[in-house]
């Protein structure tokens, strides 16, 4: 008999086909309202595993409807929508896929940093609109090489960003709860001190309560009027209204943003700013990485049902 698995968020089609073949799937992602309640009532008591991604909220209310659950296999790095403490208390394991997406997320940090400082979207519009021919050269932009990059959170992704920053000639510093061994980057115990030192501040921490509002108005002021702020972490990590004001009032020079408080409908004031480059929470959005994330999720499920150690456990 095939084990019963709840799908709260679908994987890519290739991996969904594997799931269909191996398990009896209960597609919560396709159900709404009463249909969803009925599905949970039927599948809740028999499903020991759930497939999801970082956008799925797993809270006490949902867990109460899944009394047999033992594994949530999450196809994302972030799990800030999940009550990990409640899951652990109930003996539910969580797995994620941060191992396979670092490179693309770090590339995106670099992409946003360079695009913001060199005003890439404006340059693109300048050529397409014919302004180049009509007005001559576009206004000068700002160098990156030779400057200082401050990374808030030197985890796996932060480290991948640090290496890329070094490759483009930046001096790297970081802030975090503890100083990390194995690197010679400048360490600051608070983001405000890091921002004071840095020309470019990059948020690379996990989301969730412990990092909420970490990049405050004070931190942005410390970054200063020539500074750039890059966020590939979570919208909650920054005081977003303060960031918008800092950009409007040119208290920081520019920003490159992949994540927002209100996704997928970010604060419309962002779109009115010409000193910010916007990306639609797509840092891991490549064919290759999404394929690796989905495969790792399938592999974690397989390990679980084979009674083997999980490949990438969180708790
Ligand atoms: C994740 O997987 O949590 C990231 O936000 C991908 O961009």
GROMACS .gro file of C-alpha atoms and ligand atoms in nm:
model
  322
    1UNK     CA    1   0.000   0.000   0.000
    2UNK     CA    2   0.125   0.346  -0.090
    3UNK     CA    3   0.179   0.582   0.204
    4UNK     CA    4  -0.058   0.883   0.224
    5UNK     CA    5   0.104   1.225   0.178
    6UNK     CA    6  -0.052   1.572   0.193
    7UNK     CA    7   0.062   1.821  -0.070
    8UNK     CA    8   0.023   2.175   0.064
    9UNK     CA    9   0.232   2.322  -0.218
   10UNK     CA   10   0.319   2.137  -0.541
   11UNK     CA   11   0.671   2.056  -0.656
   12UNK     CA   12   0.780   2.078  -1.020
   13UNK     CA   13   0.604   1.843  -1.260
   14UNK     CA   14   0.889   1.591  -1.284
   15UNK     CA   15   0.902   1.546  -0.907
   16UNK     CA   16   0.521   1.556  -0.876
   17UNK     CA   17   0.512   1.260  -1.118
   18UNK     CA   18   0.748   1.070  -0.886
   19UNK     CA   19   0.528   1.155  -0.587
   20UNK     CA   20   0.215   1.042  -0.774
   21UNK     CA   21   0.378   0.711  -0.851
   22UNK     CA   22   0.511   0.647  -0.502
   23UNK     CA   23   0.242   0.784  -0.270
   24UNK     CA   24  -0.130   0.841  -0.243
   25UNK     CA   25  -0.144   1.219  -0.266
   26UNK     CA   26  -0.400   1.443  -0.097
   27UNK     CA   27  -0.385   1.776  -0.282
   28UNK     CA   28  -0.452   2.043  -0.021
   29UNK     CA   29  -0.302   2.295  -0.266
   30UNK     CA   30  -0.592   2.235  -0.504
   31UNK     CA   31  -0.868   2.261  -0.242
   32UNK     CA   32  -1.040   2.571  -0.107
   33UNK     CA   33  -1.293   2.649   0.167
   34UNK     CA   34  -1.519   2.356   0.259
   35UNK     CA   35  -1.339   2.127   0.017
   36UNK     CA   36  -1.018   2.197   0.205
   37UNK     CA   37  -1.180   2.121   0.541
   38UNK     CA   38  -1.322   1.795   0.405
   39UNK     CA   39  -0.984   1.695   0.264
   40UNK     CA   40  -0.812   1.766   0.595
   41UNK     CA   41  -1.076   1.569   0.782
   42UNK     CA   42  -1.027   1.270   0.554
   43UNK     CA   43  -0.648   1.284   0.508
   44UNK     CA   44  -0.541   1.438   0.841
   45UNK     CA   45  -0.563   1.118   1.045
   46UNK     CA   46  -0.380   0.903   0.784
   47UNK     CA   47  -0.101   1.127   0.647
   48UNK     CA   48   0.237   1.099   0.815
   49UNK     CA   49   0.411   1.337   0.571
   50UNK     CA   50   0.340   1.673   0.411
   51UNK     CA   51   0.504   1.849   0.118
   52UNK     CA   52   0.516   2.228   0.129
   53UNK     CA   53   0.729   2.534   0.062
   54UNK     CA   54   0.816   2.847   0.260
   55UNK     CA   55   0.490   3.022   0.171
   56UNK     CA   56   0.280   2.765   0.355
   57UNK     CA   57   0.177   2.852   0.710
   58UNK     CA   58   0.207   2.559   0.946
   59UNK     CA   59   0.064   2.665   1.280
   60UNK     CA   60  -0.108   2.500   1.577
   61UNK     CA   61  -0.445   2.521   1.400
   62UNK     CA   62  -0.322   2.318   1.100
   63UNK     CA   63  -0.119   2.078   1.312
   64UNK     CA   64  -0.427   1.997   1.520
   65UNK     CA   65  -0.587   1.867   1.199
   66UNK     CA   66  -0.285   1.651   1.117
   67UNK     CA   67  -0.256   1.423   1.420
   68UNK     CA   68  -0.050   1.157   1.238
   69UNK     CA   69   0.204   1.396   1.088
   70UNK     CA   70   0.571   1.308   1.141
   71UNK     CA   71   0.744   1.497   0.857
   72UNK     CA   72   0.701   1.831   0.681
   73UNK     CA   73   0.928   1.834   0.375
   74UNK     CA   74   0.968   2.197   0.278
   75UNK     CA   75   1.097   2.296  -0.066
   76UNK     CA   76   1.258   2.626   0.034
   77UNK     CA   77   1.536   2.761   0.250
   78UNK     CA   78   1.305   2.979   0.460
   79UNK     CA   79   1.053   2.836   0.704
   80UNK     CA   80   0.956   3.153   0.889
   81UNK     CA   81   0.584   3.082   0.833
   82UNK     CA   82   0.616   2.764   1.035
   83UNK     CA   83   0.584   2.710   1.405
   84UNK     CA   84   0.895   2.493   1.438
   85UNK     CA   85   0.866   2.487   1.814
   86UNK     CA   86   0.512   2.341   1.796
   87UNK     CA   87   0.627   2.089   1.535
   88UNK     CA   88   0.919   1.976   1.750
   89UNK     CA   89   0.691   1.947   2.053
   90UNK     CA   90   0.464   1.715   1.853
   91UNK     CA   91   0.760   1.509   1.730
   92UNK     CA   92   0.729   1.636   1.372
   93UNK     CA   93   1.050   1.671   1.172
   94UNK     CA   94   1.100   1.959   0.928
   95UNK     CA   95   1.339   1.949   0.633
   96UNK     CA   96   1.435   2.239   0.402
   97UNK     CA   97   1.647   2.291   0.091
   98UNK     CA   98   1.886   2.571   0.181
   99UNK     CA   99   2.187   2.361   0.074
  100UNK     CA  100   2.099   2.369  -0.294
  101UNK     CA  101   1.994   2.730  -0.348
  102UNK     CA  102   2.283   2.931  -0.198
  103UNK     CA  103   2.456   3.000  -0.526
  104UNK     CA  104   2.152   3.140  -0.707
  105UNK     CA  105   2.044   3.345  -0.406
  106UNK     CA  106   2.397   3.482  -0.364
  107UNK     CA  107   2.413   3.559  -0.737
  108UNK     CA  108   2.088   3.753  -0.699
  109UNK     CA  109   2.233   3.959  -0.413
  110UNK     CA  110   2.524   4.052  -0.639
  111UNK     CA  111   2.294   4.117  -0.933
  112UNK     CA  112   2.075   4.353  -0.730
  113UNK     CA  113   2.377   4.528  -0.580
  114UNK     CA  114   2.541   4.598  -0.914
  115UNK     CA  115   2.211   4.682  -1.084
  116UNK     CA  116   2.118   4.930  -0.811
  117UNK     CA  117   2.455   5.102  -0.803
  118UNK     CA  118   2.496   5.114  -1.183
  119UNK     CA  119   2.126   5.205  -1.232
  120UNK     CA  120   2.078   4.918  -1.475
  121UNK     CA  121   1.698   4.949  -1.524
  122UNK     CA  122   1.741   5.320  -1.599
  123UNK     CA  123   2.021   5.244  -1.848
  124UNK     CA  124   1.803   4.984  -2.018
  125UNK     CA  125   1.518   5.235  -2.048
  126UNK     CA  126   1.762   5.500  -2.171
  127UNK     CA  127   1.863   5.289  -2.469
  128UNK     CA  128   1.512   5.158  -2.550
  129UNK     CA  129   1.348   5.502  -2.533
  130UNK     CA  130   1.601   5.667  -2.762
  131UNK     CA  131   1.707   5.908  -2.482
  132UNK     CA  132   2.069   5.812  -2.547
  133UNK     CA  133   2.049   5.954  -2.900
  134UNK     CA  134   1.842   6.257  -2.795
  135UNK     CA  135   2.012   6.356  -2.468
  136UNK     CA  136   2.361   6.200  -2.489
  137UNK     CA  137   2.514   6.003  -2.202
  138UNK     CA  138   2.296   5.907  -1.909
  139UNK     CA  139   2.395   6.047  -1.566
  140UNK     CA  140   2.700   5.893  -1.395
  141UNK     CA  141   2.653   5.601  -1.157
  142UNK     CA  142   2.845   5.463  -0.855
  143UNK     CA  143   3.137   5.216  -0.835
  144UNK     CA  144   3.124   4.898  -0.632
  145UNK     CA  145   3.484   4.775  -0.648
  146UNK     CA  146   3.704   4.911  -0.368
  147UNK     CA  147   3.407   4.967  -0.136
  148UNK     CA  148   3.288   4.783   0.177
  149UNK     CA  149   3.007   4.526   0.185
  150UNK     CA  150   2.842   4.453   0.520
  151UNK     CA  151   2.651   4.126   0.535
  152UNK     CA  152   2.386   4.095   0.804
  153UNK     CA  153   2.389   3.722   0.882
  154UNK     CA  154   2.689   3.513   0.777
  155UNK     CA  155   2.516   3.177   0.734
  156UNK     CA  156   2.548   2.953   0.431
  157UNK     CA  157   2.391   3.211   0.197
  158UNK     CA  158   2.574   3.503   0.364
  159UNK     CA  159   2.905   3.324   0.309
  160UNK     CA  160   2.827   3.261  -0.059
  161UNK     CA  161   2.751   3.634  -0.093
  162UNK     CA  162   3.075   3.724   0.089
  163UNK     CA  163   3.284   3.521  -0.157
  164UNK     CA  164   3.116   3.690  -0.452
  165UNK     CA  165   3.168   4.033  -0.293
  166UNK     CA  166   3.539   3.961  -0.258
  167UNK     CA  167   3.550   3.857  -0.624
  168UNK     CA  168   3.428   4.201  -0.732
  169UNK     CA  169   3.681   4.382  -0.516
  170UNK     CA  170   3.476   4.458  -0.205
  171UNK     CA  171   3.609   4.439   0.149
  172UNK     CA  172   3.369   4.225   0.352
  173UNK     CA  173   3.235   4.270   0.705
  174UNK     CA  174   2.940   4.106   0.876
  175UNK     CA  175   2.718   4.119   1.179
  176UNK     CA  176   2.555   3.834   1.366
  177UNK     CA  177   2.494   3.700   1.713
  178UNK     CA  178   2.842   3.545   1.727
  179UNK     CA  179   3.177   3.591   1.558
  180UNK     CA  180   3.240   3.309   1.313
  181UNK     CA  181   3.571   3.128   1.285
  182UNK     CA  182   3.739   3.048   0.954
  183UNK     CA  183   3.730   3.389   0.787
  184UNK     CA  184   3.907   3.722   0.820
  185UNK     CA  185   3.604   3.942   0.759
  186UNK     CA  186   3.548   4.237   0.993
  187UNK     CA  187   3.295   4.143   1.266
  188UNK     CA  188   3.039   4.378   1.422
  189UNK     CA  189   2.807   4.272   1.701
  190UNK     CA  190   2.525   4.500   1.587
  191UNK     CA  191   2.384   4.584   1.241
  192UNK     CA  192   2.402   4.958   1.318
  193UNK     CA  193   2.780   4.935   1.368
  194UNK     CA  194   2.814   4.730   1.049
  195UNK     CA  195   2.602   4.984   0.857
  196UNK     CA  196   2.819   5.266   0.985
  197UNK     CA  197   3.127   5.090   0.846
  198UNK     CA  198   2.975   4.962   0.518
  199UNK     CA  199   2.898   5.122   0.181
  200UNK     CA  200   2.662   4.839   0.090
  201UNK     CA  201   2.449   4.656   0.345
  202UNK     CA  202   2.312   4.313   0.249
  203UNK     CA  203   2.044   4.137   0.454
  204UNK     CA  204   2.100   3.759   0.449
  205UNK     CA  205   1.943   3.646   0.778
  206UNK     CA  206   1.652   3.404   0.816
  207UNK     CA  207   1.312   3.568   0.866
  208UNK     CA  208   1.091   3.518   1.170
  209UNK     CA  209   1.042   3.686   1.505
  210UNK     CA  210   1.411   3.697   1.601
  211UNK     CA  211   1.508   3.914   1.302
  212UNK     CA  212   1.192   4.123   1.262
  213UNK     CA  213   1.278   4.490   1.197
  214UNK     CA  214   1.652   4.422   1.241
  215UNK     CA  215   1.727   4.675   0.967
  216UNK     CA  216   1.570   4.973   1.138
  217UNK     CA  217   1.555   5.344   1.048
  218UNK     CA  218   1.863   5.389   1.268
  219UNK     CA  219   2.055   5.124   1.070
  220UNK     CA  220   1.955   5.284   0.738
  221UNK     CA  221   2.062   5.628   0.864
  222UNK     CA  222   2.396   5.477   0.967
  223UNK     CA  223   2.440   5.342   0.612
  224UNK     CA  224   2.411   5.700   0.493
  225UNK     CA  225   2.339   5.895   0.173
  226UNK     CA  226   2.595   5.711  -0.045
  227UNK     CA  227   2.498   5.367   0.081
  228UNK     CA  228   2.305   5.086  -0.088
  229UNK     CA  229   2.080   4.836   0.084
  230UNK     CA  230   2.017   4.488  -0.061
  231UNK     CA  231   1.756   4.246   0.071
  232UNK     CA  232   1.743   3.880  -0.038
  233UNK     CA  233   1.636   3.764   0.313
  234UNK     CA  234   1.275   3.836   0.406
  235UNK     CA  235   1.059   4.148   0.396
  236UNK     CA  236   1.014   4.130   0.772
  237UNK     CA  237   1.387   4.178   0.832
  238UNK     CA  238   1.364   4.547   0.741
  239UNK     CA  239   1.139   4.824   0.868
  240UNK     CA  240   0.985   4.862   0.522
  241UNK     CA  241   0.813   5.201   0.572
  242UNK     CA  242   1.147   5.334   0.706
  243UNK     CA  243   1.326   5.194   0.401
  244UNK     CA  244   1.081   5.361   0.162
  245UNK     CA  245   1.120   5.695   0.346
  246UNK     CA  246   1.500   5.663   0.342
  247UNK     CA  247   1.491   5.606  -0.035
  248UNK     CA  248   1.240   5.888  -0.095
  249UNK     CA  249   1.442   6.135   0.112
  250UNK     CA  250   1.773   6.008  -0.038
  251UNK     CA  251   1.903   5.928   0.311
  252UNK     CA  252   2.039   5.616   0.141
  253UNK     CA  253   2.143   5.621  -0.226
  254UNK     CA  254   1.985   5.303  -0.358
  255UNK     CA  255   1.839   4.962  -0.286
  256UNK     CA  256   1.796   4.624  -0.453
  257UNK     CA  257   1.500   4.430  -0.316
  258UNK     CA  258   1.385   4.071  -0.375
  259UNK     CA  259   1.154   4.030  -0.073
  260UNK     CA  260   0.868   4.238   0.065
  261UNK     CA  261   0.633   4.258   0.358
  262UNK     CA  262   0.331   4.216   0.135
  263UNK     CA  263   0.398   3.955  -0.133
  264UNK     CA  264   0.297   3.932  -0.414
  265UNK     CA  265   0.161   4.287  -0.392
  266UNK     CA  266   0.443   4.499  -0.246
  267UNK     CA  267   0.386   4.853  -0.118
  268UNK     CA  268   0.312   5.055  -0.438
  269UNK     CA  269   0.545   5.333  -0.321
  270UNK     CA  270   0.838   5.111  -0.422
  271UNK     CA  271   0.734   5.130  -0.787
  272UNK     CA  272   0.741   5.511  -0.780
  273UNK     CA  273   1.107   5.521  -0.672
  274UNK     CA  274   1.384   5.551  -0.930
  275UNK     CA  275   1.662   5.454  -0.687
  276UNK     CA  276   1.548   5.098  -0.622
  277UNK     CA  277   1.575   4.782  -0.831
  278UNK     CA  278   1.286   4.542  -0.767
  279UNK     CA  279   1.278   4.163  -0.814
  280UNK     CA  280   0.975   3.941  -0.745
  281UNK     CA  281   1.109   3.707  -0.468
  282UNK     CA  282   1.283   3.509  -0.735
  283UNK     CA  283   1.635   3.464  -0.599
  284UNK     CA  284   1.613   3.085  -0.627
  285UNK     CA  285   1.398   3.103  -0.940
  286UNK     CA  286   1.613   2.918  -1.192
  287UNK     CA  287   1.527   2.592  -1.367
  288UNK     CA  288   1.833   2.424  -1.219
  289UNK     CA  289   1.785   2.532  -0.859
  290UNK     CA  290   1.410   2.472  -0.849
  291UNK     CA  291   1.477   2.126  -0.986
  292UNK     CA  292   1.738   2.057  -0.717
  293UNK     CA  293   1.505   2.191  -0.445
  294UNK     CA  294   1.217   1.969  -0.559
  295UNK     CA  295   1.448   1.667  -0.588
  296UNK     CA  296   1.590   1.720  -0.239
  297UNK     CA  297   1.234   1.738  -0.104
  298UNK     CA  298   1.146   1.408  -0.276
  299UNK     CA  299   1.469   1.254  -0.143
  300UNK     CA  300   1.387   1.364   0.212
  301UNK     CA  301   1.045   1.199   0.182
  302UNK     CA  302   1.203   0.880   0.046
  303UNK     CA  303   1.455   0.874   0.334
  304UNK     CA  304   1.174   0.923   0.585
  305UNK     CA  305   0.961   0.638   0.449
  306UNK     CA  306   1.269   0.412   0.424
  307UNK     CA  307   1.346   0.480   0.791
  308UNK     CA  308   1.679   0.640   0.693
  309UNK     CA  309   1.828   0.965   0.831
  310UNK     CA  310   1.677   1.279   0.675
  311UNK     CA  311   1.913   1.454   0.436
  312UNK     CA  312   1.854   1.813   0.548
  313UNK     CA  313   1.674   1.824   0.883
  314UNK     CA  314   1.597   2.159   1.045
  315UNK     CA  315   1.485   2.047   1.391
  316LIG     C1  316   1.368   3.045   0.008
  316LIG     O1  317   1.373   2.936  -0.049
  316LIG     O2  318   1.333   3.057   0.125
  316LIG     C2  319   1.411   3.169  -0.063
  316LIG     O3  320   1.331   3.276  -0.029
  316LIG     C3  321   1.422   3.150  -0.212
  316LIG     O4  322   1.435   3.267  -0.284
   0.00000   0.00000   0.00000
